[in-house]
PDB file of C-alpha atoms in Angstrom:
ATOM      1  CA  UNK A   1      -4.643  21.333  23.490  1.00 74.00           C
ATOM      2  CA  UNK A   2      -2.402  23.879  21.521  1.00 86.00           C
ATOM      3  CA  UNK A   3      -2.968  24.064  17.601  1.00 86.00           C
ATOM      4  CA  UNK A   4       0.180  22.389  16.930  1.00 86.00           C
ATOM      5  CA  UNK A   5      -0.961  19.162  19.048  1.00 86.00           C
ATOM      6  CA  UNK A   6      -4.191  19.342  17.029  1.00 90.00           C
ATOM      7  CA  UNK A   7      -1.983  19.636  13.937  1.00 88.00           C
ATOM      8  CA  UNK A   8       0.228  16.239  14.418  1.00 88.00           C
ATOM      9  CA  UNK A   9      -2.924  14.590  15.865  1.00 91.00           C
ATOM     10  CA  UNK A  10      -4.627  15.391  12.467  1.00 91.00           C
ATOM     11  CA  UNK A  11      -1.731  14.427  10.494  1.00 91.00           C
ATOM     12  CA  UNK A  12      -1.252  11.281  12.215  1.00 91.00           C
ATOM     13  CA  UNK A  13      -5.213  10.252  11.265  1.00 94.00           C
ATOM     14  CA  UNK A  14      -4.150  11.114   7.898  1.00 95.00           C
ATOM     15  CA  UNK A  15      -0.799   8.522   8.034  1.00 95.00           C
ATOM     16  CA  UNK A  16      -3.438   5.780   9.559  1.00 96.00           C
ATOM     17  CA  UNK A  17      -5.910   5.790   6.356  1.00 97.00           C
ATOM     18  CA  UNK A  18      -2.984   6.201   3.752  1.00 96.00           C
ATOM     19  CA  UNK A  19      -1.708   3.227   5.400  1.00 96.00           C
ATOM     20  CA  UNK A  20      -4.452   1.271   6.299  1.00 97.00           C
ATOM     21  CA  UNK A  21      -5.687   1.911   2.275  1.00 98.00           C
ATOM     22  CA  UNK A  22      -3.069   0.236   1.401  1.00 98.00           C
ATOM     23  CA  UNK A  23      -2.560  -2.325   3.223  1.00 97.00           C
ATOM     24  CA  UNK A  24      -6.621  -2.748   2.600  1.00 98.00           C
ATOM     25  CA  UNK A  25      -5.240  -2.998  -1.405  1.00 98.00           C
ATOM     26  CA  UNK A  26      -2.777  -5.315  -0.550  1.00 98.00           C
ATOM     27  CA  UNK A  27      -4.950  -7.634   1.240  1.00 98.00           C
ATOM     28  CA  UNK A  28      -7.642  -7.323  -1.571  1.00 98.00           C
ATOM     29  CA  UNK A  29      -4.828  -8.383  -4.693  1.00 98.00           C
ATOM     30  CA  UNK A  30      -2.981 -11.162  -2.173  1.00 98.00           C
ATOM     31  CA  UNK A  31      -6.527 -13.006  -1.011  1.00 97.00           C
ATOM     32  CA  UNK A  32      -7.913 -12.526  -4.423  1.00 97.00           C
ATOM     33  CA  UNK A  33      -4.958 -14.465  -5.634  1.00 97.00           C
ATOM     34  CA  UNK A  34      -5.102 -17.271  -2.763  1.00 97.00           C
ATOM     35  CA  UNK A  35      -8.807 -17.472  -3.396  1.00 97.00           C
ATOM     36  CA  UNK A  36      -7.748 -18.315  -7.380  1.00 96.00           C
ATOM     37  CA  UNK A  37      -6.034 -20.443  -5.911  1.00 96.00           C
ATOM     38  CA  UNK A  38      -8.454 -22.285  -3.882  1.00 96.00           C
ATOM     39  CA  UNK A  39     -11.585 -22.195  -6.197  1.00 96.00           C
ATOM     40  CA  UNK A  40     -10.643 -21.760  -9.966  1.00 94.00           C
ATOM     41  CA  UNK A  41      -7.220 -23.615 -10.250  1.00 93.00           C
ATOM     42  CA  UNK A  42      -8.013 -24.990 -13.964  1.00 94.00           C
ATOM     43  CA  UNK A  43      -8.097 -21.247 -15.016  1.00 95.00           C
ATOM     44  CA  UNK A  44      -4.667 -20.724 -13.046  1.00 95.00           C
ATOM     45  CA  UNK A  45      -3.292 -23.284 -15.115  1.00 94.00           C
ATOM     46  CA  UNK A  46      -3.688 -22.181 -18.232  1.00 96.00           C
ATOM     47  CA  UNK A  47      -0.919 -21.196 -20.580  1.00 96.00           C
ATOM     48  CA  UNK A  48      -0.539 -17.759 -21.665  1.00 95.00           C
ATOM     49  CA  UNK A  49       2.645 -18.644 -23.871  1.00 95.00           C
ATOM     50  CA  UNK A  50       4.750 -22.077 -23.377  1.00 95.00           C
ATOM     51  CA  UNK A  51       6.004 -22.086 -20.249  1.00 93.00           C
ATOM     52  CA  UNK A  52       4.220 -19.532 -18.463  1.00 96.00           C
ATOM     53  CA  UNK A  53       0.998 -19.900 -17.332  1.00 96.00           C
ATOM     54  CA  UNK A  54      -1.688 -17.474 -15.797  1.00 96.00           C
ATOM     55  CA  UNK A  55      -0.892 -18.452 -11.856  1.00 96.00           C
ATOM     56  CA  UNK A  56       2.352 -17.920 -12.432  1.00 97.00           C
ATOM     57  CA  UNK A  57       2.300 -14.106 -14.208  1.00 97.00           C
ATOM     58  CA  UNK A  58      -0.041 -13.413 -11.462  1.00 97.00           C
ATOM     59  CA  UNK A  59       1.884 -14.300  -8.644  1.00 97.00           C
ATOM     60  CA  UNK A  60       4.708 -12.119 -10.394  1.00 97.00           C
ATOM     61  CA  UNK A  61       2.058  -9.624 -10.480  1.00 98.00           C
ATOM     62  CA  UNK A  62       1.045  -9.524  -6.883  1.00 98.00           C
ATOM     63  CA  UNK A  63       4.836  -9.505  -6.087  1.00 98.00           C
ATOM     64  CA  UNK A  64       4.841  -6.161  -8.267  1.00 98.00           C
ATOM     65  CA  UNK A  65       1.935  -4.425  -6.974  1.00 98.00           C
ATOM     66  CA  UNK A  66       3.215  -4.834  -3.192  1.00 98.00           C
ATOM     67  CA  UNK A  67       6.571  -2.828  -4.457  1.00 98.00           C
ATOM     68  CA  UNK A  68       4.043  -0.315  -6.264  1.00 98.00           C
ATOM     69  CA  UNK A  69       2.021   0.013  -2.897  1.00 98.00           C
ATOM     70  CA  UNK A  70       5.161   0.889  -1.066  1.00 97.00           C
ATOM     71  CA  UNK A  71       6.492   3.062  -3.895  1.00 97.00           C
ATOM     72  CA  UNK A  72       3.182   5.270  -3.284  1.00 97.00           C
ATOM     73  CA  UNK A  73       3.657   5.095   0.719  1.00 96.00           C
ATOM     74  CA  UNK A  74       7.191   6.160   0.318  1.00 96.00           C
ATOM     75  CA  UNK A  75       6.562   8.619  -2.178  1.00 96.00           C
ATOM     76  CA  UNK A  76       3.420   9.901   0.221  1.00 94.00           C
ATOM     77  CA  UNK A  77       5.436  10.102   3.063  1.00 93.00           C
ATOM     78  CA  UNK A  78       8.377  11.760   1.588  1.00 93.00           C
ATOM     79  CA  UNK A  79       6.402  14.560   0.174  1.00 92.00           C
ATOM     80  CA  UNK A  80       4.137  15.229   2.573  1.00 90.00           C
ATOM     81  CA  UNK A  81       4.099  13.462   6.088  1.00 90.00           C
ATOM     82  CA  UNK A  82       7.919  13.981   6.419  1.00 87.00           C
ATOM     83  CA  UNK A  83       7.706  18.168   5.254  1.00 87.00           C
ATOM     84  CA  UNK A  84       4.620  18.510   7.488  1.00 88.00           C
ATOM     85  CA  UNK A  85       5.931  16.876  10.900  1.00 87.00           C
ATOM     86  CA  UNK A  86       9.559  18.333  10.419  1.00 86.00           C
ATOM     87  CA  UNK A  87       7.702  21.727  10.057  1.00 86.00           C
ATOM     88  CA  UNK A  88       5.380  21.319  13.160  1.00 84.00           C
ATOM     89  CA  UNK A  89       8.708  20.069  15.522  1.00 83.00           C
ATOM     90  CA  UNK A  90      10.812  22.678  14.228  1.00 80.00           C
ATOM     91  CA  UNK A  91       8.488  25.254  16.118  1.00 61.00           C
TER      92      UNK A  91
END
């Protein structure tokens, strides 16, 4: 195996745990929610202010944090996945 093959293999492992970190995240903040959900519903429906209780802020919440997620993949892959492969094909 040439160094440049060793070189996309490595940078591949390095796409997998970005990505599977954050999907990991994601999974922890949606089932955390649905578990809320499931055991401590009383404490989901308490008001924060009229007309907006706790479920419902954080369901907003876990809608947010999955576009945060993907802001930091994007941002990840744009500054270094995308530099490092187009430098190893351009070779």
């Amino acid at each position: 195996m040439d160094d440049r093959t060793k070189a996309i293999q490595a940078l591949t492992a390095q796409r997998w745990r970005v990505s599977l970190m954050l999907s990991g995240a994601m999974m922890f903040i949606y089932f955390g929610f649905i578990l809320l959900i499931a055991f401590n519903k009383p404490l989901l429906g308490s008001q924060i202010i009229p007309g907006l209780s706790l479920g419902i802020l954080l369901g907003a919440l876990v809608i947010v944090s999955a576009w945060i997620l993907i802001f930091i993949y994007v941002r990840w892959a744009n500054n270094n996945y995308d530099d490092k492969i187009a430098r190893l094909t351009r070779k």
